[in-house]
């Protein structure tokens, strides 16, 4: 299994050669590969390098520990050093490396010219004040060229002259015609011990890109403490990764830049697929990675819209590892979106055909259905065993966790309420603090702002226990408020075929047991089509007609919650908001920077997943638009939420809880917060994880920034934070709530937020998707018809009275919509075989620093303690929101899981 570690690397150098070293054996042969640098340099360049060295010298003594200083001891005699290079034998190379080029590459291997390596000194030449000449050597196959555990070894030898200094980087050139996956390089022979380079990266062929690659050692340096001989390379790295903002990005490029979401539509294929660009004044949004594709030609297109292409560019080091490609991406997501999902359209020819009976829904899990268009019998069984468990091409869904425990869970009011605290979307419940409830929308457009949920109605539902005023004072009333965010889209969505929409409010009451009881649902339609505003309140009742209306109202609210979950809590707040952090980190923080090395594991695969989402999930006509209530306006709702609700500082779990009234600050309470609902599983587990992450970040930051002025003095760090705010989240750049970055405490809070969002936040809204929504009546993604009591015809009302179950089934998604979403959620909830969980893998740069190593081990240990805490809480029968008859335990924030397991495990990154 290919495990991706933190690349201590990596950038493409401009195509300018290095001085040849003293290894004369290779001197003659290398003359044909690169011309030597001129022995003289310009006054400007000399001055720049002198200043770099001077800047480095002023702070290096403050930050380098004894072991680092020892690395600079100069040996008195030339020494022989051996380089051991490990290359992964990839499936790509095996299947594509056939033909003339393969033959040439084999000859190069025989001649011992597979990889050209160059050692880079950390020191400047004391005479010229320039970088010292590099030492060059070709690597040849070692170990008889045998493949061991899927890896091939290469060897090279160097003679390192006296006074060369510590090796700070190694330059690699791939002499093959195909790219190679370089695992690591280890230099043996130095008096101070081995020097390691953890690469884990693809190395392009020199025949496709003449620029060489550089990998740094695992030693981390702030900009002002960089060894003088590496200052120039550090600067060149960032210039290369930023690119020039021109041209179309190609596979293999490693350029990070910003653009708006102007590639979600496809008007050149169909003008109905034209979509506005997201990002800018009209539709604010975070920025994505620039691809630079040509503009669309259709007159229906936004002028900035890019052409749709098959493959969406992401920088090469952001792409899936080959194991991820073979087990998850290429074999699973691509097959799912490009083969299986289209095939379902042939099985269910009528896209509007719904389920006529609940037993038909149940048959999806017991009998299944044949997908005859699929070829390669047995392929799908191996690829998606939870969807194709039998023989042939019979697709049968695995019963989700909640359904396995209680077949009727989806019907129950108590489960409806419980899932707001311990379900798939625990981020939206709020404390009611003002009464009466009022909209903030323009009454001239949307009607009177007062809610139809009255004081009398609530007090009658409470049953005389307390007044509304008392219940608010005692923090007993809570709300899911999707009124103002959805109401502006109701009239537009209702023009679409096969869907409807309301603004909604749902009120809950906190019982003495600490559980929630739903009291009322309000559904609202603004004035439209010549009709006045319509709003109605539904509540649990004891007569058949109102009971069925209550069930239908719940279905609408659940569809609203499903849309907000997927578009806001999941896509916007994790995937979409994080991409600018990744771009800025690669553009402004050198791979040598300790903060880069802290963040990098939490960004693994996120950009690749986001590109796949743009291609098949959130694109025009994709899964979201075709299967969720807002349809083609889904991403506009996402933009509205970003504009109205998203704040970086509120992405911190404690502040999010406080903002929603779910907690108040209390220095004497655990985590410094007193929860409004004591048994709030997501918050209880999340706060332990939040504090654990923050303690790790605190230990890490204080190690590298021991003095108060170092944060402000860190030029790369300041540029990074500025770029996140002003470019990555450009539409929010003038907001006053952005944290300042002046002290180590500021940095700790910022980093904790980013890591929490990529790990705990994402895990809590992703890996339970199938467990809770795999049985779609529990969380329908779309409601296709309006409520039967909204301006009904006589015929409509009679049909409802005669067959209410048929009305509910007609409200639910169609067969095609349901099976598509279920298949996608099944895959997205699954952990990849090479998943890395938070606190599981220690990066090489951390293990080389004793204090950081100890801090990480403490971090990992605390996460193991959290596992036990969660198990203990789930076994506590007093905690009614996470235990009880038929209740699915809350395990979404358990730090670890196993491949194929859903509903638990917190990966390092947004990797799915």
XYZ file of N, CA and C in Angstrom, residues 330-570:
723
model
N -9.795 6.192 -10.010
C -9.990 5.692 -11.362
C -11.003 4.555 -11.402
N -10.923 3.644 -10.449
C -11.797 2.473 -10.461
C -13.158 2.744 -9.843
N -13.257 3.754 -9.037
C -14.492 3.948 -8.298
C -15.218 5.222 -8.718
N -14.678 6.384 -8.392
C -15.390 7.610 -8.718
C -15.588 7.775 -10.217
N -14.534 7.559 -11.008
C -14.687 7.716 -12.444
C -15.685 6.710 -12.999
N -15.593 5.471 -12.539
C -16.550 4.462 -12.993
C -17.955 4.797 -12.518
N -18.066 5.289 -11.318
C -19.369 5.661 -10.764
C -20.021 6.750 -11.603
N -19.288 7.844 -11.828
C -19.860 8.991 -12.520
C -20.002 8.777 -14.020
N -19.052 8.074 -14.620
C -19.031 7.978 -16.076
C -19.681 6.720 -16.626
N -19.878 5.712 -15.786
C -20.479 4.473 -16.274
C -21.749 4.115 -15.504
N -21.627 3.967 -14.191
C -22.759 3.483 -13.411
C -23.917 4.477 -13.402
N -23.640 5.737 -13.081
C -24.714 6.731 -12.996
C -25.437 6.882 -14.335
N -24.715 7.029 -15.455
C -25.432 7.086 -16.742
C -26.249 5.827 -17.020
N -25.748 4.661 -16.599
C -26.477 3.417 -16.841
C -27.801 3.378 -16.098
N -27.868 4.019 -14.936
C -29.123 4.051 -14.193
C -30.200 4.791 -14.981
N -29.773 5.754 -15.790
C -30.736 6.446 -16.640
C -31.364 5.548 -17.670
N -30.675 4.482 -18.041
C -31.236 3.512 -18.980
C -32.128 2.497 -18.277
N -31.805 2.217 -16.999
C -32.647 1.293 -16.227
C -33.992 1.951 -15.925
N -33.945 3.202 -15.438
C -35.165 3.948 -15.124
C -35.377 4.966 -16.243
N -35.971 4.502 -17.322
C -36.096 5.320 -18.526
C -36.889 6.587 -18.253
N -37.937 6.468 -17.454
C -38.744 7.628 -17.085
C -38.109 8.284 -15.870
N -37.468 9.428 -16.067
C -36.764 10.095 -14.975
C -37.702 10.552 -13.871
N -38.992 10.686 -14.183
C -39.962 11.166 -13.195
C -40.678 10.028 -12.473
N -40.371 8.800 -12.823
C -41.061 7.666 -12.223
C -40.692 7.538 -10.755
N -41.689 7.545 -9.894
C -41.441 7.441 -8.464
C -41.675 6.040 -7.943
N -41.618 5.915 -6.634
C -41.883 4.634 -5.974
C -43.371 4.566 -5.638
N -44.012 3.484 -6.043
C -45.453 3.362 -5.818
C -45.779 2.774 -4.451
N -44.813 2.051 -3.868
C -45.040 1.432 -2.563
C -43.740 1.484 -1.766
N -43.840 1.467 -0.463
C -42.645 1.430 0.375
C -41.901 0.114 0.217
N -42.638 -0.955 -0.125
C -41.948 -2.226 -0.323
C -41.033 -2.172 -1.541
N -41.345 -1.299 -2.491
C -40.455 -1.115 -3.638
C -39.158 -0.450 -3.199
N -39.255 0.479 -2.254
C -38.051 1.096 -1.690
C -37.235 0.042 -0.953
N -37.928 -0.770 -0.159
C -37.237 -1.815 0.600
C -36.542 -2.822 -0.309
N -37.090 -3.042 -1.506
C -36.494 -4.027 -2.411
C -35.121 -3.584 -2.921
N -34.822 -2.293 -2.837
C -33.488 -1.827 -3.231
C -32.414 -2.471 -2.365
N -32.789 -2.843 -1.127
C -31.840 -3.425 -0.185
C -31.954 -4.952 -0.103
N -33.075 -5.499 -0.516
C -33.273 -6.946 -0.395
C -33.110 -7.686 -1.710
N -33.668 -7.132 -2.784
C -33.639 -7.798 -4.090
C -32.671 -7.119 -5.040
N -32.744 -5.809 -5.100
C -31.921 -5.061 -6.031
C -32.527 -5.022 -7.413
N -31.736 -4.588 -8.371
C -32.206 -4.519 -9.755
C -31.007 -4.693 -10.679
N -31.270 -5.196 -11.860
C -30.194 -5.482 -12.807
C -29.862 -4.237 -13.612
N -28.576 -4.048 -13.831
C -28.099 -2.962 -14.686
C -27.467 -3.626 -15.903
N -28.264 -4.023 -16.892
C -27.751 -4.850 -17.998
C -26.724 -4.153 -18.866
N -26.719 -2.812 -18.861
C -25.777 -2.100 -19.726
C -24.328 -2.251 -19.269
N -24.155 -2.627 -18.002
C -22.804 -2.764 -17.489
C -22.169 -4.037 -18.030
N -20.925 -3.925 -18.464
C -20.199 -5.091 -18.966
C -19.239 -5.576 -17.886
N -18.442 -6.556 -18.235
C -17.411 -7.092 -17.337
C -18.026 -7.629 -16.045
N -18.724 -8.711 -16.171
C -19.320 -9.318 -14.985
C -18.239 -9.642 -13.966
N -18.453 -9.297 -12.746
C -17.474 -9.510 -11.682
C -16.657 -8.276 -11.398
N -16.496 -7.401 -12.402
C -15.725 -6.177 -12.200
C -16.385 -5.294 -11.154
N -17.709 -5.131 -11.294
C -18.416 -4.246 -10.376
C -18.519 -4.845 -8.981
N -18.562 -6.173 -8.907
C -18.598 -6.811 -7.594
C -17.340 -6.494 -6.807
N -16.197 -6.486 -7.519
C -14.935 -6.191 -6.850
C -14.782 -4.701 -6.579
N -15.273 -3.880 -7.509
C -15.109 -2.433 -7.381
C -16.015 -1.849 -6.304
N -17.275 -2.228 -6.317
C -18.254 -1.686 -5.379
C -18.983 -2.838 -4.704
N -18.310 -3.548 -3.802
C -18.919 -4.733 -3.194
C -20.162 -4.422 -2.384
N -20.295 -3.192 -1.908
C -21.482 -2.850 -1.121
C -22.672 -2.519 -2.019
N -22.430 -2.404 -3.333
C -23.518 -2.165 -4.278
C -23.795 -3.385 -5.148
N -22.775 -4.203 -5.381
C -22.918 -5.392 -6.216
C -22.405 -6.595 -5.419
N -23.203 -7.025 -4.469
C -22.760 -8.077 -3.553
C -23.028 -9.468 -4.096
N -23.917 -9.580 -5.072
C -24.264 -10.898 -5.591
C -23.526 -11.222 -6.869
N -24.181 -11.967 -7.731
C -23.586 -12.341 -9.018
C -24.184 -11.485 -10.119
N -23.496 -11.467 -11.252
C -23.979 -10.695 -12.379
C -23.902 -9.210 -12.110
N -24.724 -8.452 -12.835
C -24.745 -7.001 -12.688
C -25.988 -6.552 -11.937
N -26.295 -7.283 -10.870
C -27.423 -6.910 -10.019
C -26.934 -5.924 -8.965
N -27.519 -4.760 -8.982
C -27.143 -3.711 -8.035
C -28.078 -3.789 -6.832
N -27.507 -4.028 -5.662
C -28.307 -4.136 -4.444
C -27.610 -3.356 -3.337
N -28.335 -2.424 -2.741
C -27.740 -1.556 -1.737
C -27.620 -2.260 -0.396
N -26.530 -1.982 0.272
C -26.344 -2.465 1.635
C -27.225 -1.636 2.566
N -27.968 -2.272 3.461
C -28.800 -1.484 4.384
C -27.929 -0.525 5.203
N -28.265 0.764 5.235
C -27.483 1.709 6.044
C -27.639 1.445 7.526
N -26.712 1.964 8.307
C -26.648 1.665 9.724
C -27.926 1.981 10.476
N -28.510 3.146 10.231
C -29.712 3.535 10.967
C -30.873 2.605 10.647
N -30.994 2.188 9.390
C -32.076 1.298 8.986
C -31.905 -0.091 9.579
N -30.658 -0.544 9.672
C -30.411 -1.857 10.243
C -30.864 -1.939 11.691
N -30.747 -0.846 12.407
C -31.096 -0.836 13.831
C -32.591 -0.653 14.062
N -33.232 0.103 13.193
C -34.661 0.377 13.398
C -35.280 0.696 12.039
N -36.084 -0.218 11.527
C -36.672 -0.060 10.206
C -37.568 1.162 10.118
N -38.129 1.584 11.246
C -39.077 2.701 11.244
C -38.469 3.984 11.812
N -37.136 4.043 11.889
C -36.482 5.212 12.494
C -36.856 6.508 11.808
N -37.017 6.465 10.501
C -37.231 7.677 9.703
C -38.571 8.345 9.978
N -39.528 7.582 10.522
C -40.868 8.125 10.761
C -40.979 8.864 12.085
N -40.030 8.643 12.991
C -40.200 9.071 14.371
C -39.794 10.527 14.592
N -40.639 11.253 15.309
C -40.342 12.650 15.629
C -39.100 12.762 16.503
N -38.932 11.830 17.436
C -37.778 11.907 18.331
C -36.471 11.722 17.571
N -36.505 10.892 16.514
C -35.292 10.693 15.716
C -35.050 11.901 14.815
N -36.103 12.468 14.289
C -36.018 13.710 13.517
C -35.312 14.788 14.339
N -35.686 14.925 15.591
C -35.084 15.931 16.461
C -33.667 15.540 16.863
N -33.472 14.262 17.205
C -32.151 13.803 17.670
C -31.069 14.036 16.623
N -31.424 13.867 15.365
C -30.420 14.004 14.319
C -29.946 15.441 14.122
N -30.667 16.414 14.658
C -30.150 17.786 14.616
C -28.953 17.951 15.533
N -28.806 17.035 16.501
C -27.703 17.079 17.461
C -26.651 16.003 17.202
N -27.064 14.890 16.617
C -26.169 13.748 16.467
C -26.354 13.076 15.114
N -26.644 13.870 14.109
C -26.855 13.328 12.782
C -25.846 13.845 11.787
N -26.318 13.961 10.566
C -25.417 14.304 9.459
C -25.146 15.797 9.359
N -26.043 16.616 9.893
C -25.876 18.069 9.784
C -26.127 18.730 11.138
N -25.181 18.595 12.064
C -25.381 19.146 13.415
C -24.973 20.605 13.531
N -24.838 21.305 12.392
C -24.307 22.679 12.389
C -25.371 23.760 12.276
N -26.642 23.395 12.206
C -27.646 24.402 11.873
C -28.642 24.711 12.974
N -28.750 23.873 13.984
C -29.687 24.139 15.070
C -29.240 25.375 15.848
N -30.208 26.261 16.157
C -29.898 27.489 16.884
C -30.844 27.664 18.063
N -30.368 28.394 19.063
C -31.209 28.772 20.195
C -32.121 29.925 19.775
N -33.376 29.848 20.163
C -34.298 30.965 19.933
C -34.038 32.021 21.003
N -33.680 33.219 20.580
C -33.350 34.291 21.526
C -34.291 35.484 21.411
N -35.069 35.552 20.322
C -35.980 36.675 20.131
C -37.371 36.149 19.782
N -38.369 36.882 20.215
C -39.754 36.497 19.936
C -40.597 37.749 19.800
N -41.477 37.804 18.855
C -41.816 36.771 17.873
C -40.739 36.638 16.797
N -40.804 35.538 16.071
C -39.860 35.292 14.996
C -40.168 36.232 13.828
N -39.108 36.847 13.280
C -39.292 37.781 12.168
C -38.229 37.567 11.106
N -38.645 37.762 9.855
C -37.720 37.690 8.730
C -36.986 39.014 8.578
N -35.782 38.951 8.052
C -35.008 40.158 7.749
C -35.091 40.524 6.276
N -35.888 39.789 5.520
C -36.028 40.056 4.091
C -36.927 41.267 3.852
N -36.810 41.849 2.672
C -37.582 43.031 2.299
C -39.076 42.681 2.249
N -39.893 43.266 3.120
C -41.326 42.941 3.130
C -42.048 43.370 1.862
N -41.497 44.350 1.145
C -42.113 44.785 -0.107
C -42.063 43.679 -1.152
N -41.066 42.796 -1.036
C -40.891 41.711 -2.013
C -41.422 40.397 -1.468
N -41.151 40.126 -0.202
C -41.423 38.797 0.347
C -42.586 38.751 1.322
N -43.255 39.845 1.531
C -44.424 39.844 2.391
C -44.087 40.175 3.830
N -45.101 40.252 4.683
C -44.900 40.614 6.092
C -43.856 39.725 6.750
N -42.996 40.305 7.578
C -41.878 39.539 8.136
C -42.264 38.629 9.301
N -43.418 38.833 9.924
C -43.780 38.066 11.111
C -44.060 36.611 10.759
N -43.565 35.733 11.594
C -43.819 34.300 11.417
C -45.250 33.963 11.811
N -45.757 32.888 11.217
C -47.096 32.405 11.567
C -47.070 31.527 12.815
N -45.887 31.265 13.343
C -45.773 30.491 14.586
C -46.034 31.445 15.745
N -47.155 31.299 16.363
C -47.592 32.254 17.385
C -47.253 31.774 18.787
N -47.351 32.708 19.720
C -47.134 32.391 21.130
C -48.141 31.363 21.615
N -49.383 31.545 21.232
C -50.442 30.638 21.677
C -50.179 29.215 21.179
N -49.727 29.094 19.945
C -49.476 27.769 19.378
C -48.375 27.056 20.148
N -47.283 27.768 20.424
C -46.162 27.143 21.128
C -46.560 26.764 22.547
N -47.263 27.651 23.227
C -47.646 27.356 24.610
C -48.625 26.197 24.689
N -49.458 26.056 23.667
C -50.369 24.912 23.672
C -49.607 23.617 23.442
N -48.548 23.668 22.630
C -47.737 22.474 22.373
C -46.899 22.114 23.593
N -46.412 23.125 24.299
C -45.642 22.857 25.525
C -46.543 22.265 26.596
N -47.804 22.582 26.529
C -48.758 21.970 27.444
C -48.840 22.647 28.794
N -48.599 23.961 28.826
C -48.746 24.686 30.074
C -47.581 24.556 31.030
N -46.498 23.907 30.606
C -45.335 23.759 31.490
C -44.721 25.114 31.790
N -44.624 25.961 30.743
C -44.067 27.307 30.911
C -44.521 28.162 29.749
N -44.395 29.460 29.893
C -44.744 30.373 28.814
C -43.594 30.431 27.806
N -43.880 31.022 26.653
C -42.828 31.204 25.662
C -41.720 32.082 26.230
N -42.116 33.135 26.928
C -41.110 34.027 27.513
C -40.192 33.261 28.464
N -40.800 32.427 29.317
C -40.006 31.637 30.262
C -39.113 30.629 29.530
N -39.640 30.015 28.483
C -38.864 29.010 27.752
C -37.663 29.637 27.061
N -37.804 30.872 26.606
C -36.664 31.562 25.989
C -35.650 31.947 27.057
N -36.143 32.466 28.175
C -35.240 32.839 29.267
C -34.466 31.636 29.790
N -35.117 30.473 29.831
C -34.482 29.260 30.342
C -33.805 28.449 29.240
N -33.742 29.009 28.042
C -33.046 28.395 26.897
C -33.597 27.007 26.585
N -34.899 26.998 26.326
C -35.575 25.738 26.034
C -36.081 25.645 24.589
N -36.096 26.759 23.860
C -36.602 26.733 22.492
C -35.447 26.819 21.496
N -35.514 25.966 20.454
C -34.482 25.913 19.424
C -35.143 25.893 18.050
N -34.356 26.270 17.034
C -34.943 26.412 15.703
C -33.973 25.963 14.612
N -34.525 25.314 13.589
C -33.854 25.166 12.292
C -34.468 26.235 11.406
N -33.713 27.256 11.073
C -34.272 28.411 10.360
C -33.720 28.463 8.937
N -34.515 27.976 8.000
C -34.141 28.025 6.582
C -35.083 28.955 5.822
N -35.624 29.920 6.546
C -36.591 30.832 5.941
C -35.916 31.849 5.030
N -35.039 32.655 5.593
C -34.474 33.756 4.822
C -33.492 33.300 3.747
N -32.818 32.176 3.958
C -31.836 31.725 2.970
C -32.509 31.101 1.754
N -33.718 30.504 1.949
C -34.370 29.801 0.840
C -35.492 30.606 0.185
N -36.171 31.452 0.941
C -37.354 32.136 0.405
C -37.062 32.930 -0.874
N -35.908 33.623 -0.998
C -35.654 34.361 -2.237
C -35.555 33.475 -3.481
N -35.398 32.177 -3.299
C -35.250 31.279 -4.445
C -36.530 30.511 -4.761
N -37.561 30.673 -3.959
C -38.761 29.854 -4.122
C -39.407 30.056 -5.485
N -39.621 31.295 -5.886
C -40.315 31.529 -7.157
C -39.499 31.016 -8.337
N -38.162 31.182 -8.300
C -37.335 30.700 -9.405
C -37.315 29.176 -9.471
N -37.190 28.543 -8.302
C -37.135 27.082 -8.276
C -38.457 26.489 -8.743
N -39.553 27.138 -8.420
C -40.857 26.594 -8.791
C -41.132 26.682 -10.289
N -40.310 27.397 -11.002
C -40.428 27.405 -12.459
C -39.790 26.171 -13.088
N -38.990 25.456 -12.302
C -38.333 24.254 -12.798
C -39.288 23.070 -12.740
N -39.087 22.140 -13.634
C -39.936 20.948 -13.678
C -39.540 19.962 -12.578
N -40.543 19.406 -11.910
C -40.307 18.282 -11.012
C -39.714 18.625 -9.667
N -39.879 19.863 -9.217
C -39.374 20.225 -7.885
C -40.178 21.389 -7.338
N -40.080 21.600 -6.052
C -40.713 22.754 -5.426
C -39.845 23.191 -4.261
N -40.198 24.315 -3.646
C -39.380 24.845 -2.544
C -40.236 25.749 -1.673
N -39.885 25.809 -0.416
C -40.460 26.738 0.560
C -39.318 27.359 1.359
N -39.631 28.469 2.025
C -38.833 28.870 3.171
C -39.396 28.152 4.380
N -38.540 27.776 5.331
C -39.079 26.982 6.445
C -38.457 27.374 7.775
N -39.254 27.142 8.830
C -38.791 27.255 10.213
C -39.314 26.043 10.972
N -38.459 25.447 11.793
C -38.873 24.307 12.611
C -38.471 24.584 14.051
N -39.432 24.489 14.968
C -39.208 24.801 16.372
C -39.147 23.521 17.195
N -38.169 23.464 18.110
C -38.006 22.326 19.016
C -38.004 22.818 20.460
N -38.410 21.917 21.353
C -38.421 22.215 22.789
C -37.507 21.226 23.504
N -36.672 21.744 24.405
C -35.752 20.903 25.167
C -36.488 20.306 26.359
N -36.616 18.986 26.367
C -37.350 18.294 27.433
C -36.474 18.139 28.672
N -37.087 17.821 29.811
C -36.297 17.590 31.032
C -35.277 16.465 30.886
N -35.492 15.527 29.948
C -34.537 14.440 29.716
C -33.318 14.880 28.914
N -33.352 16.105 28.411
C -32.253 16.592 27.601
C -32.395 16.268 26.133
N -33.566 15.753 25.734
C -33.833 15.489 24.326
C -34.684 16.607 23.750
N -34.765 16.654 22.432
C -35.561 17.677 21.766
C -36.889 17.092 21.290
N -37.909 17.916 21.363
C -39.235 17.533 20.881
C -39.677 18.560 19.843
N -39.984 18.126 18.616
C -40.449 19.093 17.609
C -41.836 19.610 17.948
N -42.016 20.929 17.848
C -43.293 21.555 18.191
C -44.057 22.039 16.967
N -43.342 22.604 15.997
C -44.047 23.221 14.870
C -43.115 23.362 13.673
N -43.702 23.275 12.492
C -43.006 23.529 11.228
C -43.792 24.588 10.472
N -43.114 25.623 10.039
C -43.735 26.656 9.211
C -43.157 26.580 7.807
N -44.027 26.475 6.812
C -43.624 26.515 5.406
C -44.178 27.783 4.782
N -43.317 28.490 4.022
C -43.693 29.801 3.495
C -43.416 29.889 1.996
N -44.359 30.546 1.307
C -44.191 30.876 -0.107
C -44.373 32.382 -0.253
N -43.474 33.078 -0.936
C -43.624 34.532 -1.082
C -44.720 34.859 -2.089
N -45.114 36.111 -2.171
C -46.062 36.495 -3.227
C -45.471 36.157 -4.600
N -46.242 35.474 -5.442
C -45.735 35.066 -6.758
C -46.898 34.668 -7.656
N -46.686 34.826 -8.929
C -47.676 34.424 -9.935
C -49.049 35.020 -9.652
N -49.056 36.241 -9.154
C -50.329 36.896 -8.879
C -51.005 36.423 -7.613
N -50.365 35.513 -6.885
C -50.944 35.003 -5.647
C -50.276 35.684 -4.457
N -51.012 35.870 -3.368
C -50.408 36.500 -2.187
C -49.465 35.541 -1.467
N -48.783 36.087 -0.481
C -47.919 35.261 0.371
C -48.733 34.122 0.976
N -48.102 32.945 1.046
C -48.763 31.793 1.684
C -47.833 31.239 2.747
N -48.365 31.038 3.927
C -47.590 30.411 4.991
C -48.530 29.592 5.861
N -48.017 28.465 6.329
C -48.849 27.582 7.134
C -47.978 26.907 8.182
N -48.561 26.676 9.345
C -47.852 26.023 10.443
C -48.431 24.629 10.661
N -47.549 23.665 10.743
C -47.932 22.273 10.990
C -47.364 21.852 12.343
N -48.072 20.932 12.991
C -47.577 20.452 14.278
C -48.016 18.998 14.475
N -47.320 18.292 15.355
C -47.722 16.903 15.624
C -49.168 16.874 16.105
N -49.950 15.962 15.532
C -51.380 15.949 15.842
C -51.857 14.539 16.156
N -53.132 14.480 16.567
C -53.723 13.208 16.979
C -54.893 12.828 16.077
N -54.961 13.439 14.910
C -55.956 13.006 13.929
C -55.225 12.676 12.629
N -55.801 11.833 11.830
C -55.117 11.253 10.673
C -54.705 12.301 9.645
N -55.615 13.214 9.305
C -55.303 14.196 8.256
C -54.125 15.073 8.647
N -54.171 15.661 9.846
C -53.085 16.542 10.274
C -51.795 15.770 10.536
N -51.934 14.512 10.922
C -50.742 13.683 11.118
C -50.010 13.482 9.797
N -50.771 13.226 8.728
C -50.127 13.065 7.415
C -49.563 14.391 6.902
N -50.242 15.476 7.148
C -49.697 16.785 6.762
C -48.385 17.068 7.511
N -48.329 16.665 8.775
C -47.100 16.827 9.556
C -45.967 16.006 8.938
N -46.274 14.766 8.540
C -45.238 13.931 7.913
C -44.726 14.563 6.619
N -45.647 15.101 5.848
C -45.250 15.732 4.587
C -44.424 16.999 4.847
N -44.831 17.781 5.846
C -44.058 18.977 6.192
C -42.650 18.594 6.635
N -42.524 17.512 7.395
C -41.186 17.035 7.789
C -40.357 16.671 6.574
N -40.982 16.048 5.570
C -40.249 15.682 4.359
C -39.684 16.923 3.679
N -40.460 17.988 3.640
C -39.967 19.239 3.030
C -38.812 19.821 3.836
N -38.947 19.858 5.150
C -37.875 20.393 5.994
C -36.614 19.549 5.850
N -36.772 18.239 5.806
C -35.609 17.361 5.658
C -34.933 17.574 4.317
N -35.716 17.844 3.269
C -35.111 18.159 1.975
C -34.352 19.478 2.051
N -34.892 20.450 2.780
C -34.182 21.719 2.981
C -32.867 21.468 3.718
N -32.955 20.668 4.782
C -31.762 20.387 5.577
C -30.729 19.610 4.754
N -31.192 18.700 3.898
C -30.265 17.951 3.036
C -29.534 18.885 2.085
N -30.269 19.851 1.525
C -29.640 20.804 0.615
C -28.644 21.705 1.316
N -29.029 22.247 2.473
C -28.123 23.109 3.229
C -26.913 22.310 3.707
N -27.142 21.086 4.136
C -26.014 20.235 4.540
C -25.026 20.074 3.402
N -25.510 19.672 2.239
C -24.604 19.359 1.139
C -23.958 20.606 0.560
N -24.721 21.675 0.417
C -24.224 22.879 -0.244
C -23.428 23.790 0.683
N -23.815 23.841 1.965
C -23.203 24.801 2.888
C -22.293 24.109 3.902
N -22.896 23.262 4.746
C -22.092 22.626 5.799
C -20.968 21.773 5.217
N -21.225 21.119 4.088
C -20.242 20.216 3.491
C -19.410 20.924 2.425
